[in-house]
Amino acid sequence: MSTNLSDIRRSYEQGALHRRDLDPDPIKQFEKWLSEAIAAGQVEATAMFLATATKDGRPSGRVVLLKRVGVDGFVFFTNYQSQKGQEIESNPQVEACFFWDKLERTVRVHGRVTRASETESEEYFHKRPRLSQIGALASNQSNPVENRQVLEQQFADLEKRYENNDIPRPAHWGGYVIAPETIEFWQGRPSRLHDRLRYVKHSDTWQIERLAP
Ligand SMILES: Cc1cc2nc3c(=O)[nH]c(=O)nc-3n(C[C@H](O)[C@H](O)[C@H](O)COP(=O)(O)O)c2cc1C
């Protein structure tokens, strides 16, 4: 048995990407595209697929949310002891990919990850809704858990323990910054002749090249 999906196809006709339209700074270009995706009503426009790999090259992927972008890179928050956290700690090379179907665009970011500052992690943790803070404490992310009830009991216990107090950020929860080395902007075009323009970092300057689709 198999499911044949070969008839599902769509022609991409929303726009075009020319080199002359690009900002010399890829972070500014990214911010422009992200705000256009949000304005177009893209659901979860800040969601990115994040690929990590073990030291010996076994890949894994999942979705995380971008929480800040700046000159230092792309920031997301997670559990440092999760699968992605462990892989990043032994191999800091990652790739993140945004897909904005409303505008038929993707952005691919390749780079090296470092931990965000304690101050940034602390500030963001306490800005999250209280129940999300408790959730972070209750979840031993990526580890097997006996059943859902165990998880809910841990959550309830913690809710009670911190009833009238601030919830402390666990030391194993915080931010990661992807310092980009390449950033590719992809705009879908008809006949599969898509536009792909990639910024490549050479010391402190960015060079732009067009890639075949
Ligand atoms: C839209 C969306 C946003 C998510 N955002 C995050 C996030 O910001 N941080 C995070 O740790 N997990 C996030 N998750 C859950 C992850 O996809 C994943 O299940 C979890 O981080 C465990 O991944 P790992 O076992 O590979 O480490 C998100 C999932 C979805 C669907």
CSV table of C-alpha atoms and ligand atoms in Angstrom, one decimal:
chain,number,residue,atom,x,y,z
A,1,MET,CA,0.0,0.0,0.0
A,2,SER,CA,1.1,3.5,-0.7
A,3,THR,CA,-0.4,7.0,-1.0
A,4,ASN,CA,0.3,8.6,-4.3
A,5,LEU,CA,0.7,12.4,-3.9
A,6,SER,CA,2.0,13.2,-7.3
A,7,ASP,CA,-1.0,15.2,-8.4
A,8,ILE,CA,-0.6,17.7,-5.5
A,9,ARG,CA,1.2,20.6,-7.1
A,10,ARG,CA,0.9,24.4,-7.1
A,11,SER,CA,2.4,27.1,-9.3
A,12,TYR,CA,4.1,29.8,-7.3
A,13,GLU,CA,3.1,33.2,-8.6
A,14,GLN,CA,3.1,35.7,-5.8
A,15,GLY,CA,6.3,37.5,-6.5
A,16,ALA,CA,9.9,37.7,-7.7
A,17,LEU,CA,13.2,38.5,-6.0
A,18,HIS,CA,15.8,40.5,-7.7
A,19,ARG,CA,19.3,41.2,-6.4
A,20,ARG,CA,18.5,45.0,-6.7
A,21,ASP,CA,15.7,44.6,-4.2
A,22,LEU,CA,17.9,43.1,-1.5
A,23,ASP,CA,19.2,45.1,1.5
A,24,PRO,CA,23.0,44.8,1.7
A,25,ASP,CA,22.4,43.6,5.3
A,26,PRO,CA,20.7,40.2,5.4
A,27,ILE,CA,19.4,40.8,8.9
A,28,LYS,CA,17.5,43.9,7.7
A,29,GLN,CA,16.3,41.8,4.6
A,30,PHE,CA,15.1,39.1,7.0
A,31,GLU,CA,13.3,41.6,9.2
A,32,LYS,CA,11.6,43.0,6.1
A,33,TRP,CA,10.4,39.6,4.9
A,34,LEU,CA,9.3,38.6,8.4
A,35,SER,CA,7.1,41.7,8.8
A,36,GLU,CA,5.7,41.1,5.3
A,37,ALA,CA,4.8,37.5,6.3
A,38,ILE,CA,3.1,38.8,9.5
A,39,ALA,CA,1.2,41.5,7.5
A,40,ALA,CA,0.1,38.8,5.0
A,41,GLY,CA,-1.5,36.9,7.9
A,42,GLN,CA,1.0,34.1,7.9
A,43,VAL,CA,0.1,31.7,10.8
A,44,GLU,CA,3.1,31.2,13.2
A,45,ALA,CA,5.4,33.4,11.0
A,46,THR,CA,8.1,33.2,13.6
A,47,ALA,CA,8.2,29.4,13.6
A,48,MET,CA,11.3,27.9,12.1
A,49,PHE,CA,12.2,24.3,11.4
A,50,LEU,CA,15.5,23.7,13.3
A,51,ALA,CA,17.9,21.0,12.1
A,52,THR,CA,20.7,19.9,14.5
A,53,ALA,CA,23.0,16.9,14.2
A,54,THR,CA,25.1,14.7,16.5
A,55,LYS,CA,28.9,15.0,16.4
A,56,ASP,CA,28.9,11.9,14.1
A,57,GLY,CA,26.3,13.5,11.7
A,58,ARG,CA,23.0,11.9,12.7
A,59,PRO,CA,20.5,14.7,12.0
A,60,SER,CA,17.2,15.6,13.8
A,61,GLY,CA,14.7,18.4,13.2
A,62,ARG,CA,11.8,20.1,15.0
A,63,VAL,CA,10.0,23.4,15.1
A,64,VAL,CA,10.9,26.3,17.5
A,65,LEU,CA,9.9,29.9,17.7
A,66,LEU,CA,12.2,32.8,16.9
A,67,LYS,CA,12.1,35.2,19.8
A,68,ARG,CA,14.6,37.9,18.7
A,69,VAL,CA,16.7,38.7,15.7
A,70,GLY,CA,19.6,41.2,15.8
A,71,VAL,CA,23.2,41.8,14.7
A,72,ASP,CA,24.3,38.8,16.8
A,73,GLY,CA,21.8,36.5,15.2
A,74,PHE,CA,18.6,34.5,15.6
A,75,VAL,CA,17.5,33.7,19.2
A,76,PHE,CA,15.2,30.9,20.4
A,77,PHE,CA,14.6,29.4,23.8
A,78,THR,CA,14.6,25.8,24.9
A,79,ASN,CA,15.7,23.2,27.4
A,80,TYR,CA,19.5,22.8,27.2
A,81,GLN,CA,19.1,19.1,28.2
A,82,SER,CA,16.6,18.3,25.4
A,83,GLN,CA,17.7,16.3,22.3
A,84,LYS,CA,18.4,19.5,20.4
A,85,GLY,CA,20.2,21.0,23.4
A,86,GLN,CA,22.5,18.0,23.7
A,87,GLU,CA,23.2,17.9,20.0
A,88,ILE,CA,24.0,21.6,20.0
A,89,GLU,CA,26.3,21.3,22.9
A,90,SER,CA,28.4,18.7,21.1
A,91,ASN,CA,28.0,20.1,17.6
A,92,PRO,CA,27.1,23.8,17.3
A,93,GLN,CA,26.4,23.8,13.5
A,94,VAL,CA,22.7,24.2,12.8
A,95,GLU,CA,20.3,25.2,10.1
A,96,ALA,CA,17.0,26.9,10.5
A,97,CYS,CA,14.3,27.2,7.9
A,98,PHE,CA,11.2,29.5,7.8
A,99,PHE,CA,8.4,28.7,5.4
A,100,TRP,CA,5.9,31.4,4.7
A,101,ASP,CA,3.4,29.8,2.3
A,102,LYS,CA,1.2,33.0,2.1
A,103,LEU,CA,4.1,34.7,0.2
A,104,GLU,CA,5.6,31.5,-1.2
A,105,ARG,CA,8.9,32.3,0.5
A,106,THR,CA,11.5,30.5,2.6
A,107,VAL,CA,14.5,31.7,4.4
A,108,ARG,CA,17.3,29.3,5.3
A,109,VAL,CA,19.8,30.3,8.0
A,110,HIS,CA,23.0,28.3,8.5
A,111,GLY,CA,25.3,29.1,11.4
A,112,ARG,CA,26.9,28.3,14.7
A,113,VAL,CA,25.1,28.4,18.0
A,114,THR,CA,26.1,29.8,21.3
A,115,ARG,CA,24.1,30.2,24.5
A,116,ALA,CA,22.3,33.5,25.0
A,117,SER,CA,23.4,35.6,28.0
A,118,GLU,CA,22.0,34.6,31.4
A,119,THR,CA,20.4,38.1,31.5
A,120,GLU,CA,18.5,37.5,28.3
A,121,SER,CA,17.4,34.0,29.3
A,122,GLU,CA,16.3,35.3,32.7
A,123,GLU,CA,14.4,38.3,31.3
A,124,TYR,CA,12.6,36.2,28.7
A,125,PHE,CA,11.7,33.3,31.1
A,126,HIS,CA,10.0,35.8,33.5
A,127,LYS,CA,8.1,37.5,30.6
A,128,ARG,CA,6.4,34.2,29.7
A,129,PRO,CA,3.0,33.4,31.0
A,130,ARG,CA,3.2,31.9,34.5
A,131,LEU,CA,1.8,28.5,33.4
A,132,SER,CA,4.4,28.3,30.6
A,133,GLN,CA,7.1,28.9,33.3
A,134,ILE,CA,5.7,26.0,35.3
A,135,GLY,CA,5.5,23.9,32.2
A,136,ALA,CA,9.2,24.5,31.6
A,137,LEU,CA,10.0,23.4,35.1
A,138,ALA,CA,7.7,20.3,35.0
A,139,SER,CA,8.9,19.0,31.7
A,140,ASN,CA,12.1,17.0,31.4
A,141,GLN,CA,12.0,17.8,27.7
A,142,SER,CA,12.8,14.9,25.3
A,143,ASN,CA,13.0,12.2,28.0
A,144,PRO,CA,10.5,9.3,28.2
A,145,VAL,CA,7.7,9.9,30.6
A,146,GLU,CA,5.6,7.1,32.0
A,147,ASN,CA,2.2,8.6,31.2
A,148,ARG,CA,0.4,11.9,30.9
A,149,GLN,CA,-0.8,11.7,34.5
A,150,VAL,CA,2.7,11.8,35.9
A,151,LEU,CA,3.3,15.0,33.9
A,152,GLU,CA,0.1,16.6,35.1
A,153,GLN,CA,0.9,15.7,38.7
A,154,GLN,CA,4.3,17.3,38.5
A,155,PHE,CA,2.7,20.4,37.0
A,156,ALA,CA,0.1,20.5,39.8
A,157,ASP,CA,2.8,20.0,42.5
A,158,LEU,CA,4.9,22.8,41.2
A,159,GLU,CA,1.9,25.1,40.8
A,160,LYS,CA,1.2,24.6,44.5
A,161,ARG,CA,4.8,24.9,45.6
A,162,TYR,CA,5.2,28.3,43.9
A,163,GLU,CA,1.6,29.5,44.7
A,164,ASN,CA,2.5,33.0,45.9
A,165,ASN,CA,6.1,33.2,44.7
A,166,ASP,CA,8.1,33.9,41.6
A,167,ILE,CA,9.0,30.8,39.6
A,168,PRO,CA,12.8,30.4,39.4
A,169,ARG,CA,14.2,29.7,35.9
A,170,PRO,CA,15.8,26.3,35.8
A,171,ALA,CA,19.5,26.5,35.0
A,172,HIS,CA,18.9,24.1,32.1
A,173,TRP,CA,16.4,26.4,30.4
A,174,GLY,CA,17.5,29.3,28.3
A,175,GLY,CA,18.3,30.9,24.9
A,176,TYR,CA,20.5,30.0,22.0
A,177,VAL,CA,21.8,32.4,19.4
A,178,ILE,CA,22.4,31.3,15.9
A,179,ALA,CA,25.2,33.4,14.5
A,180,PRO,CA,24.5,33.2,10.7
A,181,GLU,CA,27.2,32.3,8.2
A,182,THR,CA,24.9,32.0,5.2
A,183,ILE,CA,21.3,33.2,4.8
A,184,GLU,CA,19.3,32.2,1.7
A,185,PHE,CA,16.1,34.0,0.5
A,186,TRP,CA,13.9,31.9,-1.7
A,187,GLN,CA,10.9,33.2,-3.6
A,188,GLY,CA,8.8,30.7,-5.5
A,189,ARG,CA,8.3,31.4,-9.2
A,190,PRO,CA,6.4,29.7,-12.0
A,191,SER,CA,7.8,26.7,-13.9
A,192,ARG,CA,10.0,25.9,-10.9
A,193,LEU,CA,12.4,28.7,-11.9
A,194,HIS,CA,12.4,30.0,-8.4
A,195,ASP,CA,14.6,32.9,-7.2
A,196,ARG,CA,17.3,31.9,-4.7
A,197,LEU,CA,19.7,34.6,-3.4
A,198,ARG,CA,22.2,33.6,-0.8
A,199,TYR,CA,24.3,35.9,1.4
A,200,VAL,CA,27.6,34.4,2.4
A,201,LYS,CA,29.7,35.9,5.2
A,202,HIS,CA,33.3,36.6,4.5
A,203,SER,CA,35.0,38.0,7.7
A,204,ASP,CA,32.8,41.0,8.3
A,205,THR,CA,31.2,41.5,4.9
A,206,TRP,CA,28.3,39.8,3.2
A,207,GLN,CA,28.5,38.7,-0.5
A,208,ILE,CA,25.4,37.8,-2.4
A,209,GLU,CA,25.2,35.0,-5.0
A,210,ARG,CA,22.3,33.6,-7.1
A,211,LEU,CA,21.7,29.9,-6.9
A,212,ALA,CA,20.0,27.7,-9.5
A,213,PRO,CA,16.6,26.6,-8.3
B,1,LIG,C1,4.8,26.1,16.4
B,1,LIG,C2,5.7,25.4,17.4
B,1,LIG,C3,6.6,26.1,18.2
B,1,LIG,C4,7.5,25.5,19.1
B,1,LIG,N1,8.4,26.3,19.7
B,1,LIG,C5,9.3,25.7,20.6
B,1,LIG,C6,10.3,26.5,21.2
B,1,LIG,O1,10.4,27.7,21.0
B,1,LIG,N2,11.1,25.9,22.0
B,1,LIG,C7,11.1,24.5,22.2
B,1,LIG,O2,11.9,24.0,23.0
B,1,LIG,N3,10.2,23.8,21.6
B,1,LIG,C8,9.3,24.3,20.8
B,1,LIG,N4,8.3,23.5,20.2
B,1,LIG,C9,8.3,22.1,20.4
B,1,LIG,C10,9.4,21.4,19.6
B,1,LIG,O3,9.0,21.3,18.2
B,1,LIG,C11,9.9,20.1,20.1
B,1,LIG,O4,8.8,19.2,20.2
B,1,LIG,C12,10.6,20.1,21.4
B,1,LIG,O5,11.5,21.3,21.5
B,1,LIG,C13,11.5,18.9,21.7
B,1,LIG,O6,12.5,18.8,20.6
B,1,LIG,P1,13.8,17.9,20.8
B,1,LIG,O7,13.4,16.6,21.5
B,1,LIG,O8,14.3,17.7,19.4
B,1,LIG,O9,14.8,18.7,21.6
B,1,LIG,C14,7.4,24.1,19.2
B,1,LIG,C15,6.5,23.4,18.5
B,1,LIG,C16,5.7,24.0,17.6
B,1,LIG,C17,4.8,23.1,16.7
